[in-house]
Amino acid sequence: MTLCELLHQVAWDDIRPHIERHLPERPETKLADYKRLFELARETAPDRTTYIPRTPLTFRFYRNPDTLSCEWNDLAHDTINYFGSYVADHAFGGPLSRSLASRIEKFSLPINNSEWAAFCLWELLRYYGEDDNSDAPKVRKLFPLFRCLVFRWNDWRFRRMTRRFRMDQNMASKGDKRLQRLRRKVQQVEASILKITGREFFTLHQLPEKKINRVYELIGDRKWLLDQMFVGTPEEVARMKAVNERLLKLTSLMYRRSAALYRKVLTSSYDADSDDDVMVEGILKYSYNEESSLLPMSNDAFYGSDFCRMMQVIDGLYGYDIVAELEEIESTLCKNFDPHDQPEMSDAELGFKDELDDGTTWAEGALWHPAFKNICLCHAVHDICTHKNYSIPDLLRMNDFWCEVKVTHQHIVDQSGNRWEWWRRCTFEEFRSKLLSEAEHRPEHIRLGQYIMTRTLQLFPDEATSPLWNGSDDCFYLDERVDSYLHRLYDRLNAPDEE
């Protein structure tokens, strides 16, 4: 998921309470500043031309390893590139449009998307909302000089290449030679790809990482060239309407079917004696299986592409999880069983609502084309042609879409037979007895209170923290406080959720 997608999944009313709670920590800012930045970010088109397919960035968010706290001041974030190389010790920075196009990941952060989006706005304002005279750190000042020069050199090379391959969509007959050059370049790029992968029965996952990265770059070059060659003939516009309607219907079907199966879980299939958790997830994807997975068009020769082999290569990159992008075109959020849900609730109340397709077109990048001005492009089309290395001509020839809904029943136990989240199914005496029985096998040099606090922090990293640590029931140095500490922890674990 990119930062742009996260900000479009939430509304300002969802973010506002989190911002208001932390406003006293930054008195120089106002709530209106964050609202303006939120609206600006939602109206700004992500700039993917520089980072994709060359060097897409990923912003990672995680707990500070020194505090293990989920407070905003203790959250850490950094930036890595597509190859996993470390780029910066913080997220964001650079143009806002490029930050919106970057992927975001959170590691074991127990926060929902609303709070995550609010925290991103909180940090974004540090780079985009303050005056130039502010003492806040700027990204370019933190980059070493050599790295800045390398980035400038790569940007210049990429801009130079795009100037060479750029073409006017309304070219007259004088542009035939330019079209021929683009077509010849497409064939050269595809020949380089097949030289690495082989023409028959290749397996990408067996290739070295260096060759896989090279194939990924070449596939990105091919996408760029084909998108530049796309003119938008009446046949192509009619095919786009058909594909767009089909993907929109499949997305709707995926959400409806997921909601129906989840209701079945609520009414019949859930077994409290066996199921520790039940997950329902729906996905929509394109799968290349054979030549029937492609639908030919009359202008196939115009592009000069070997669509059959190239779609097989691209599908292999995503199908084997070789690249960072997900294979899924659309997916529902993985819905876990909630005993408070009722079958009579609506699909939206159960968490199965398509909030991305709200009647607003997703025409961005190459999809922002005059031929599509009368088509409201759905998010699935946007994902295929913007977030993945499929070109518009590739999309128009796709003929094998898979809509899958999976229900997973999980039964999880430890060596003693205790089930997942066993503390919710036992009394305090059973809770105390289990931890004390484990403490009997601790190393001799570790005291009882020290072991109990260390072990509970491992088991319950979110609950076994302040105010239990350094509080009146802290038993790290006093073994006689073990019972009171465990009683406080047990009450906190079984307290009702804030939601």
JSON list of N, CA, C and O in Angstrom, two decimals, residues 143-192:
[
{"chain": "A", "resi": 143, "resn": "PHE", "atom": "N", "xyz": [21.25, 13.90, 3.52]},
{"chain": "A", "resi": 143, "resn": "PHE", "atom": "CA", "xyz": [21.87, 13.02, 2.56]},
{"chain": "A", "resi": 143, "resn": "PHE", "atom": "C", "xyz": [23.35, 13.39, 2.40]},
{"chain": "A", "resi": 143, "resn": "PHE", "atom": "O", "xyz": [23.70, 14.57, 2.30]},
{"chain": "A", "resi": 144, "resn": "PRO", "atom": "N", "xyz": [24.21, 12.42, 2.32]},
{"chain": "A", "resi": 144, "resn": "PRO", "atom": "CA", "xyz": [25.61, 12.72, 1.98]},
{"chain": "A", "resi": 144, "resn": "PRO", "atom": "C", "xyz": [25.70, 13.33, 0.60]},
{"chain": "A", "resi": 144, "resn": "PRO", "atom": "O", "xyz": [24.86, 13.10, -0.27]},
{"chain": "A", "resi": 145, "resn": "LEU", "atom": "N", "xyz": [26.72, 14.12, 0.39]},
{"chain": "A", "resi": 145, "resn": "LEU", "atom": "CA", "xyz": [26.89, 14.81, -0.88]},
{"chain": "A", "resi": 145, "resn": "LEU", "atom": "C", "xyz": [26.99, 13.82, -2.03]},
{"chain": "A", "resi": 145, "resn": "LEU", "atom": "O", "xyz": [26.37, 14.02, -3.09]},
{"chain": "A", "resi": 146, "resn": "PHE", "atom": "N", "xyz": [27.72, 12.75, -1.85]},
{"chain": "A", "resi": 146, "resn": "PHE", "atom": "CA", "xyz": [27.87, 11.78, -2.94]},
{"chain": "A", "resi": 146, "resn": "PHE", "atom": "C", "xyz": [26.54, 11.18, -3.33]},
{"chain": "A", "resi": 146, "resn": "PHE", "atom": "O", "xyz": [26.24, 11.00, -4.52]},
{"chain": "A", "resi": 147, "resn": "ARG", "atom": "N", "xyz": [25.70, 10.85, -2.34]},
{"chain": "A", "resi": 147, "resn": "ARG", "atom": "CA", "xyz": [24.40, 10.25, -2.64]},
{"chain": "A", "resi": 147, "resn": "ARG", "atom": "C", "xyz": [23.52, 11.23, -3.39]},
{"chain": "A", "resi": 147, "resn": "ARG", "atom": "O", "xyz": [22.78, 10.86, -4.30]},
{"chain": "A", "resi": 148, "resn": "CYS", "atom": "N", "xyz": [23.57, 12.49, -3.01]},
{"chain": "A", "resi": 148, "resn": "CYS", "atom": "CA", "xyz": [22.77, 13.50, -3.72]},
{"chain": "A", "resi": 148, "resn": "CYS", "atom": "C", "xyz": [23.21, 13.60, -5.17]},
{"chain": "A", "resi": 148, "resn": "CYS", "atom": "O", "xyz": [22.37, 13.72, -6.08]},
{"chain": "A", "resi": 149, "resn": "LEU", "atom": "N", "xyz": [24.53, 13.55, -5.41]},
{"chain": "A", "resi": 149, "resn": "LEU", "atom": "CA", "xyz": [25.01, 13.62, -6.77]},
{"chain": "A", "resi": 149, "resn": "LEU", "atom": "C", "xyz": [24.57, 12.42, -7.59]},
{"chain": "A", "resi": 149, "resn": "LEU", "atom": "O", "xyz": [24.21, 12.55, -8.77]},
{"chain": "A", "resi": 150, "resn": "VAL", "atom": "N", "xyz": [24.59, 11.24, -6.96]},
{"chain": "A", "resi": 150, "resn": "VAL", "atom": "CA", "xyz": [24.13, 10.03, -7.66]},
{"chain": "A", "resi": 150, "resn": "VAL", "atom": "C", "xyz": [22.67, 10.14, -8.02]},
{"chain": "A", "resi": 150, "resn": "VAL", "atom": "O", "xyz": [22.25, 9.81, -9.13]},
{"chain": "A", "resi": 151, "resn": "PHE", "atom": "N", "xyz": [21.82, 10.62, -7.08]},
{"chain": "A", "resi": 151, "resn": "PHE", "atom": "CA", "xyz": [20.40, 10.77, -7.35]},
{"chain": "A", "resi": 151, "resn": "PHE", "atom": "C", "xyz": [20.16, 11.77, -8.48]},
{"chain": "A", "resi": 151, "resn": "PHE", "atom": "O", "xyz": [19.33, 11.55, -9.37]},
{"chain": "A", "resi": 152, "resn": "ARG", "atom": "N", "xyz": [20.91, 12.89, -8.45]},
{"chain": "A", "resi": 152, "resn": "ARG", "atom": "CA", "xyz": [20.73, 13.88, -9.52]},
{"chain": "A", "resi": 152, "resn": "ARG", "atom": "C", "xyz": [21.15, 13.30, -10.88]},
{"chain": "A", "resi": 152, "resn": "ARG", "atom": "O", "xyz": [20.50, 13.56, -11.90]},
{"chain": "A", "resi": 153, "resn": "TRP", "atom": "N", "xyz": [22.21, 12.51, -10.88]},
{"chain": "A", "resi": 153, "resn": "TRP", "atom": "CA", "xyz": [22.67, 11.91, -12.13]},
{"chain": "A", "resi": 153, "resn": "TRP", "atom": "C", "xyz": [21.64, 10.94, -12.67]},
{"chain": "A", "resi": 153, "resn": "TRP", "atom": "O", "xyz": [21.32, 10.94, -13.86]},
{"chain": "A", "resi": 154, "resn": "ASN", "atom": "N", "xyz": [21.07, 10.09, -11.81]},
{"chain": "A", "resi": 154, "resn": "ASN", "atom": "CA", "xyz": [20.05, 9.13, -12.25]},
{"chain": "A", "resi": 154, "resn": "ASN", "atom": "C", "xyz": [18.79, 9.85, -12.74]},
{"chain": "A", "resi": 154, "resn": "ASN", "atom": "O", "xyz": [18.17, 9.43, -13.72]},
{"chain": "A", "resi": 155, "resn": "ASP", "atom": "N", "xyz": [18.38, 10.91, -12.04]},
{"chain": "A", "resi": 155, "resn": "ASP", "atom": "CA", "xyz": [17.21, 11.66, -12.48]},
{"chain": "A", "resi": 155, "resn": "ASP", "atom": "C", "xyz": [17.44, 12.26, -13.85]},
{"chain": "A", "resi": 155, "resn": "ASP", "atom": "O", "xyz": [16.55, 12.25, -14.71]},
{"chain": "A", "resi": 156, "resn": "TRP", "atom": "N", "xyz": [18.65, 12.81, -14.07]},
{"chain": "A", "resi": 156, "resn": "TRP", "atom": "CA", "xyz": [18.95, 13.42, -15.37]},
{"chain": "A", "resi": 156, "resn": "TRP", "atom": "C", "xyz": [18.94, 12.37, -16.47]},
{"chain": "A", "resi": 156, "resn": "TRP", "atom": "O", "xyz": [18.39, 12.61, -17.55]},
{"chain": "A", "resi": 157, "resn": "ARG", "atom": "N", "xyz": [19.49, 11.20, -16.22]},
{"chain": "A", "resi": 157, "resn": "ARG", "atom": "CA", "xyz": [19.50, 10.13, -17.22]},
{"chain": "A", "resi": 157, "resn": "ARG", "atom": "C", "xyz": [18.08, 9.69, -17.56]},
{"chain": "A", "resi": 157, "resn": "ARG", "atom": "O", "xyz": [17.75, 9.45, -18.72]},
{"chain": "A", "resi": 158, "resn": "PHE", "atom": "N", "xyz": [17.24, 9.57, -16.52]},
{"chain": "A", "resi": 158, "resn": "PHE", "atom": "CA", "xyz": [15.88, 9.11, -16.76]},
{"chain": "A", "resi": 158, "resn": "PHE", "atom": "C", "xyz": [15.09, 10.15, -17.53]},
{"chain": "A", "resi": 158, "resn": "PHE", "atom": "O", "xyz": [14.33, 9.82, -18.46]},
{"chain": "A", "resi": 159, "resn": "ARG", "atom": "N", "xyz": [15.25, 11.44, -17.17]},
{"chain": "A", "resi": 159, "resn": "ARG", "atom": "CA", "xyz": [14.56, 12.49, -17.92]},
{"chain": "A", "resi": 159, "resn": "ARG", "atom": "C", "xyz": [15.02, 12.53, -19.37]},
{"chain": "A", "resi": 159, "resn": "ARG", "atom": "O", "xyz": [14.23, 12.75, -20.29]},
{"chain": "A", "resi": 160, "resn": "ARG", "atom": "N", "xyz": [16.31, 12.31, -19.58]},
{"chain": "A", "resi": 160, "resn": "ARG", "atom": "CA", "xyz": [16.84, 12.31, -20.96]},
{"chain": "A", "resi": 160, "resn": "ARG", "atom": "C", "xyz": [16.25, 11.16, -21.75]},
{"chain": "A", "resi": 160, "resn": "ARG", "atom": "O", "xyz": [15.90, 11.32, -22.94]},
{"chain": "A", "resi": 161, "resn": "MET", "atom": "N", "xyz": [16.10, 9.99, -21.11]},
{"chain": "A", "resi": 161, "resn": "MET", "atom": "CA", "xyz": [15.52, 8.85, -21.81]},
{"chain": "A", "resi": 161, "resn": "MET", "atom": "C", "xyz": [14.06, 9.11, -22.16]},
{"chain": "A", "resi": 161, "resn": "MET", "atom": "O", "xyz": [13.61, 8.81, -23.27]},
{"chain": "A", "resi": 162, "resn": "THR", "atom": "N", "xyz": [13.32, 9.70, -21.21]},
{"chain": "A", "resi": 162, "resn": "THR", "atom": "CA", "xyz": [11.90, 9.95, -21.47]},
{"chain": "A", "resi": 162, "resn": "THR", "atom": "C", "xyz": [11.72, 10.97, -22.58]},
{"chain": "A", "resi": 162, "resn": "THR", "atom": "O", "xyz": [10.75, 10.90, -23.33]},
{"chain": "A", "resi": 163, "resn": "ARG", "atom": "N", "xyz": [12.64, 11.93, -22.70]},
{"chain": "A", "resi": 163, "resn": "ARG", "atom": "CA", "xyz": [12.55, 12.90, -23.80]},
{"chain": "A", "resi": 163, "resn": "ARG", "atom": "C", "xyz": [12.74, 12.21, -25.14]},
{"chain": "A", "resi": 163, "resn": "ARG", "atom": "O", "xyz": [12.10, 12.54, -26.14]},
{"chain": "A", "resi": 164, "resn": "ARG", "atom": "N", "xyz": [13.62, 11.22, -25.16]},
{"chain": "A", "resi": 164, "resn": "ARG", "atom": "CA", "xyz": [13.88, 10.51, -26.41]},
{"chain": "A", "resi": 164, "resn": "ARG", "atom": "C", "xyz": [12.67, 9.69, -26.85]},
{"chain": "A", "resi": 164, "resn": "ARG", "atom": "O", "xyz": [12.40, 9.55, -28.04]},
{"chain": "A", "resi": 165, "resn": "PHE", "atom": "N", "xyz": [11.93, 9.12, -25.84]},
{"chain": "A", "resi": 165, "resn": "PHE", "atom": "CA", "xyz": [10.85, 8.22, -26.18]},
{"chain": "A", "resi": 165, "resn": "PHE", "atom": "C", "xyz": [9.48, 8.88, -26.13]},
{"chain": "A", "resi": 165, "resn": "PHE", "atom": "O", "xyz": [8.47, 8.25, -26.38]},
{"chain": "A", "resi": 166, "resn": "ARG", "atom": "N", "xyz": [9.41, 10.18, -25.77]},
{"chain": "A", "resi": 166, "resn": "ARG", "atom": "CA", "xyz": [8.13, 10.86, -25.67]},
{"chain": "A", "resi": 166, "resn": "ARG", "atom": "C", "xyz": [7.58, 11.10, -27.06]},
{"chain": "A", "resi": 166, "resn": "ARG", "atom": "O", "xyz": [8.30, 11.44, -28.00]},
{"chain": "A", "resi": 167, "resn": "MET", "atom": "N", "xyz": [6.27, 10.97, -27.21]},
{"chain": "A", "resi": 167, "resn": "MET", "atom": "CA", "xyz": [5.66, 11.18, -28.51]},
{"chain": "A", "resi": 167, "resn": "MET", "atom": "C", "xyz": [4.32, 11.84, -28.32]},
{"chain": "A", "resi": 167, "resn": "MET", "atom": "O", "xyz": [3.67, 11.69, -27.29]},
{"chain": "A", "resi": 168, "resn": "ASP", "atom": "N", "xyz": [3.89, 12.59, -29.29]},
{"chain": "A", "resi": 168, "resn": "ASP", "atom": "CA", "xyz": [2.59, 13.24, -29.28]},
{"chain": "A", "resi": 168, "resn": "ASP", "atom": "C", "xyz": [1.53, 12.22, -29.64]},
{"chain": "A", "resi": 168, "resn": "ASP", "atom": "O", "xyz": [1.64, 11.49, -30.63]},
{"chain": "A", "resi": 169, "resn": "GLN", "atom": "N", "xyz": [0.46, 12.13, -28.81]},
{"chain": "A", "resi": 169, "resn": "GLN", "atom": "CA", "xyz": [-0.57, 11.14, -29.06]},
{"chain": "A", "resi": 169, "resn": "GLN", "atom": "C", "xyz": [-1.34, 11.44, -30.34]},
{"chain": "A", "resi": 169, "resn": "GLN", "atom": "O", "xyz": [-2.00, 10.57, -30.88]},
{"chain": "A", "resi": 170, "resn": "ASN", "atom": "N", "xyz": [-1.33, 12.66, -30.82]},
{"chain": "A", "resi": 170, "resn": "ASN", "atom": "CA", "xyz": [-2.06, 13.04, -32.03]},
{"chain": "A", "resi": 170, "resn": "ASN", "atom": "C", "xyz": [-1.09, 13.27, -33.19]},
{"chain": "A", "resi": 170, "resn": "ASN", "atom": "O", "xyz": [-1.19, 14.25, -33.93]},
{"chain": "A", "resi": 171, "resn": "MET", "atom": "N", "xyz": [-0.11, 12.39, -33.33]},
{"chain": "A", "resi": 171, "resn": "MET", "atom": "CA", "xyz": [0.91, 12.55, -34.35]},
{"chain": "A", "resi": 171, "resn": "MET", "atom": "C", "xyz": [0.33, 12.40, -35.75]},
{"chain": "A", "resi": 171, "resn": "MET", "atom": "O", "xyz": [-0.58, 11.61, -35.98]},
{"chain": "A", "resi": 172, "resn": "ALA", "atom": "N", "xyz": [0.86, 13.14, -36.67]},
{"chain": "A", "resi": 172, "resn": "ALA", "atom": "CA", "xyz": [0.48, 12.99, -38.07]},
{"chain": "A", "resi": 172, "resn": "ALA", "atom": "C", "xyz": [1.37, 11.94, -38.71]},
{"chain": "A", "resi": 172, "resn": "ALA", "atom": "O", "xyz": [2.14, 11.26, -38.06]},
{"chain": "A", "resi": 173, "resn": "SER", "atom": "N", "xyz": [1.29, 11.82, -40.00]},
{"chain": "A", "resi": 173, "resn": "SER", "atom": "CA", "xyz": [2.06, 10.79, -40.70]},
{"chain": "A", "resi": 173, "resn": "SER", "atom": "C", "xyz": [3.57, 11.01, -40.57]},
{"chain": "A", "resi": 173, "resn": "SER", "atom": "O", "xyz": [4.35, 10.09, -40.75]},
{"chain": "A", "resi": 174, "resn": "LYS", "atom": "N", "xyz": [3.99, 12.26, -40.25]},
{"chain": "A", "resi": 174, "resn": "LYS", "atom": "CA", "xyz": [5.41, 12.52, -40.08]},
{"chain": "A", "resi": 174, "resn": "LYS", "atom": "C", "xyz": [5.99, 11.76, -38.90]},
{"chain": "A", "resi": 174, "resn": "LYS", "atom": "O", "xyz": [7.20, 11.62, -38.80]},
{"chain": "A", "resi": 175, "resn": "GLY", "atom": "N", "xyz": [5.13, 11.28, -38.00]},
{"chain": "A", "resi": 175, "resn": "GLY", "atom": "CA", "xyz": [5.62, 10.58, -36.83]},
{"chain": "A", "resi": 175, "resn": "GLY", "atom": "C", "xyz": [5.83, 9.10, -37.05]},
{"chain": "A", "resi": 175, "resn": "GLY", "atom": "O", "xyz": [6.11, 8.38, -36.09]},
{"chain": "A", "resi": 176, "resn": "ASP", "atom": "N", "xyz": [5.67, 8.63, -38.29]},
{"chain": "A", "resi": 176, "resn": "ASP", "atom": "CA", "xyz": [5.82, 7.20, -38.54]},
{"chain": "A", "resi": 176, "resn": "ASP", "atom": "C", "xyz": [7.22, 6.71, -38.18]},
{"chain": "A", "resi": 176, "resn": "ASP", "atom": "O", "xyz": [7.38, 5.63, -37.61]},
{"chain": "A", "resi": 177, "resn": "LYS", "atom": "N", "xyz": [8.23, 7.50, -38.48]},
{"chain": "A", "resi": 177, "resn": "LYS", "atom": "CA", "xyz": [9.59, 7.07, -38.16]},
{"chain": "A", "resi": 177, "resn": "LYS", "atom": "C", "xyz": [9.80, 7.00, -36.66]},
{"chain": "A", "resi": 177, "resn": "LYS", "atom": "O", "xyz": [10.49, 6.11, -36.16]},
{"chain": "A", "resi": 178, "resn": "ARG", "atom": "N", "xyz": [9.20, 7.91, -35.95]},
{"chain": "A", "resi": 178, "resn": "ARG", "atom": "CA", "xyz": [9.33, 7.87, -34.49]},
{"chain": "A", "resi": 178, "resn": "ARG", "atom": "C", "xyz": [8.62, 6.65, -33.92]},
{"chain": "A", "resi": 178, "resn": "ARG", "atom": "O", "xyz": [9.13, 6.01, -33.00]},
{"chain": "A", "resi": 179, "resn": "LEU", "atom": "N", "xyz": [7.44, 6.33, -34.46]},
{"chain": "A", "resi": 179, "resn": "LEU", "atom": "CA", "xyz": [6.75, 5.12, -34.04]},
{"chain": "A", "resi": 179, "resn": "LEU", "atom": "C", "xyz": [7.60, 3.89, -34.32]},
{"chain": "A", "resi": 179, "resn": "LEU", "atom": "O", "xyz": [7.65, 2.95, -33.52]},
{"chain": "A", "resi": 180, "resn": "GLN", "atom": "N", "xyz": [8.26, 3.88, -35.46]},
{"chain": "A", "resi": 180, "resn": "GLN", "atom": "CA", "xyz": [9.12, 2.75, -35.80]},
{"chain": "A", "resi": 180, "resn": "GLN", "atom": "C", "xyz": [10.28, 2.62, -34.81]},
{"chain": "A", "resi": 180, "resn": "GLN", "atom": "O", "xyz": [10.65, 1.51, -34.44]},
{"chain": "A", "resi": 181, "resn": "ARG", "atom": "N", "xyz": [10.83, 3.76, -34.41]},
{"chain": "A", "resi": 181, "resn": "ARG", "atom": "CA", "xyz": [11.92, 3.70, -33.42]},
{"chain": "A", "resi": 181, "resn": "ARG", "atom": "C", "xyz": [11.42, 3.15, -32.09]},
{"chain": "A", "resi": 181, "resn": "ARG", "atom": "O", "xyz": [12.11, 2.35, -31.45]},
{"chain": "A", "resi": 182, "resn": "LEU", "atom": "N", "xyz": [10.23, 3.60, -31.67]},
{"chain": "A", "resi": 182, "resn": "LEU", "atom": "CA", "xyz": [9.67, 3.09, -30.42]},
{"chain": "A", "resi": 182, "resn": "LEU", "atom": "C", "xyz": [9.39, 1.59, -30.52]},
{"chain": "A", "resi": 182, "resn": "LEU", "atom": "O", "xyz": [9.67, 0.83, -29.58]},
{"chain": "A", "resi": 183, "resn": "ARG", "atom": "N", "xyz": [8.83, 1.17, -31.65]},
{"chain": "A", "resi": 183, "resn": "ARG", "atom": "CA", "xyz": [8.52, -0.25, -31.85]},
{"chain": "A", "resi": 183, "resn": "ARG", "atom": "C", "xyz": [9.80, -1.08, -31.85]},
{"chain": "A", "resi": 183, "resn": "ARG", "atom": "O", "xyz": [9.86, -2.16, -31.25]},
{"chain": "A", "resi": 184, "resn": "ARG", "atom": "N", "xyz": [10.82, -0.56, -32.50]},
{"chain": "A", "resi": 184, "resn": "ARG", "atom": "CA", "xyz": [12.10, -1.27, -32.53]},
{"chain": "A", "resi": 184, "resn": "ARG", "atom": "C", "xyz": [12.71, -1.35, -31.13]},
{"chain": "A", "resi": 184, "resn": "ARG", "atom": "O", "xyz": [13.31, -2.38, -30.75]},
{"chain": "A", "resi": 185, "resn": "LYS", "atom": "N", "xyz": [12.56, -0.28, -30.35]},
{"chain": "A", "resi": 185, "resn": "LYS", "atom": "CA", "xyz": [13.09, -0.28, -28.99]},
{"chain": "A", "resi": 185, "resn": "LYS", "atom": "C", "xyz": [12.34, -1.29, -28.12]},
{"chain": "A", "resi": 185, "resn": "LYS", "atom": "O", "xyz": [12.95, -1.98, -27.29]},
{"chain": "A", "resi": 186, "resn": "VAL", "atom": "N", "xyz": [11.02, -1.40, -28.30]},
{"chain": "A", "resi": 186, "resn": "VAL", "atom": "CA", "xyz": [10.24, -2.40, -27.57]},
{"chain": "A", "resi": 186, "resn": "VAL", "atom": "C", "xyz": [10.77, -3.80, -27.86]},
{"chain": "A", "resi": 186, "resn": "VAL", "atom": "O", "xyz": [10.97, -4.62, -26.95]},
{"chain": "A", "resi": 187, "resn": "GLN", "atom": "N", "xyz": [11.02, -4.08, -29.13]},
{"chain": "A", "resi": 187, "resn": "GLN", "atom": "CA", "xyz": [11.51, -5.41, -29.50]},
{"chain": "A", "resi": 187, "resn": "GLN", "atom": "C", "xyz": [12.91, -5.66, -28.96]},
{"chain": "A", "resi": 187, "resn": "GLN", "atom": "O", "xyz": [13.23, -6.79, -28.56]},
{"chain": "A", "resi": 188, "resn": "GLN", "atom": "N", "xyz": [13.74, -4.63, -28.91]},
{"chain": "A", "resi": 188, "resn": "GLN", "atom": "CA", "xyz": [15.08, -4.80, -28.33]},
{"chain": "A", "resi": 188, "resn": "GLN", "atom": "C", "xyz": [15.00, -5.09, -26.84]},
{"chain": "A", "resi": 188, "resn": "GLN", "atom": "O", "xyz": [15.73, -5.95, -26.33]},
{"chain": "A", "resi": 189, "resn": "VAL", "atom": "N", "xyz": [14.13, -4.37, -26.14]},
{"chain": "A", "resi": 189, "resn": "VAL", "atom": "CA", "xyz": [13.98, -4.59, -24.70]},
{"chain": "A", "resi": 189, "resn": "VAL", "atom": "C", "xyz": [13.47, -6.00, -24.43]},
{"chain": "A", "resi": 189, "resn": "VAL", "atom": "O", "xyz": [13.97, -6.70, -23.55]},
{"chain": "A", "resi": 190, "resn": "GLU", "atom": "N", "xyz": [12.48, -6.45, -25.20]},
{"chain": "A", "resi": 190, "resn": "GLU", "atom": "CA", "xyz": [11.93, -7.79, -24.99]},
{"chain": "A", "resi": 190, "resn": "GLU", "atom": "C", "xyz": [12.96, -8.86, -25.33]},
{"chain": "A", "resi": 190, "resn": "GLU", "atom": "O", "xyz": [13.00, -9.91, -24.67]},
{"chain": "A", "resi": 191, "resn": "ALA", "atom": "N", "xyz": [13.78, -8.62, -26.34]},
{"chain": "A", "resi": 191, "resn": "ALA", "atom": "CA", "xyz": [14.85, -9.57, -26.66]},
{"chain": "A", "resi": 191, "resn": "ALA", "atom": "C", "xyz": [15.83, -9.68, -25.50]},
{"chain": "A", "resi": 191, "resn": "ALA", "atom": "O", "xyz": [16.31, -10.78, -25.17]},
{"chain": "A", "resi": 192, "resn": "SER", "atom": "N", "xyz": [16.14, -8.57, -24.85]},
{"chain": "A", "resi": 192, "resn": "SER", "atom": "CA", "xyz": [17.04, -8.59, -23.69]},
{"chain": "A", "resi": 192, "resn": "SER", "atom": "C", "xyz": [16.41, -9.36, -22.54]},
{"chain": "A", "resi": 192, "resn": "SER", "atom": "O", "xyz": [17.10, -10.09, -21.81]}
]
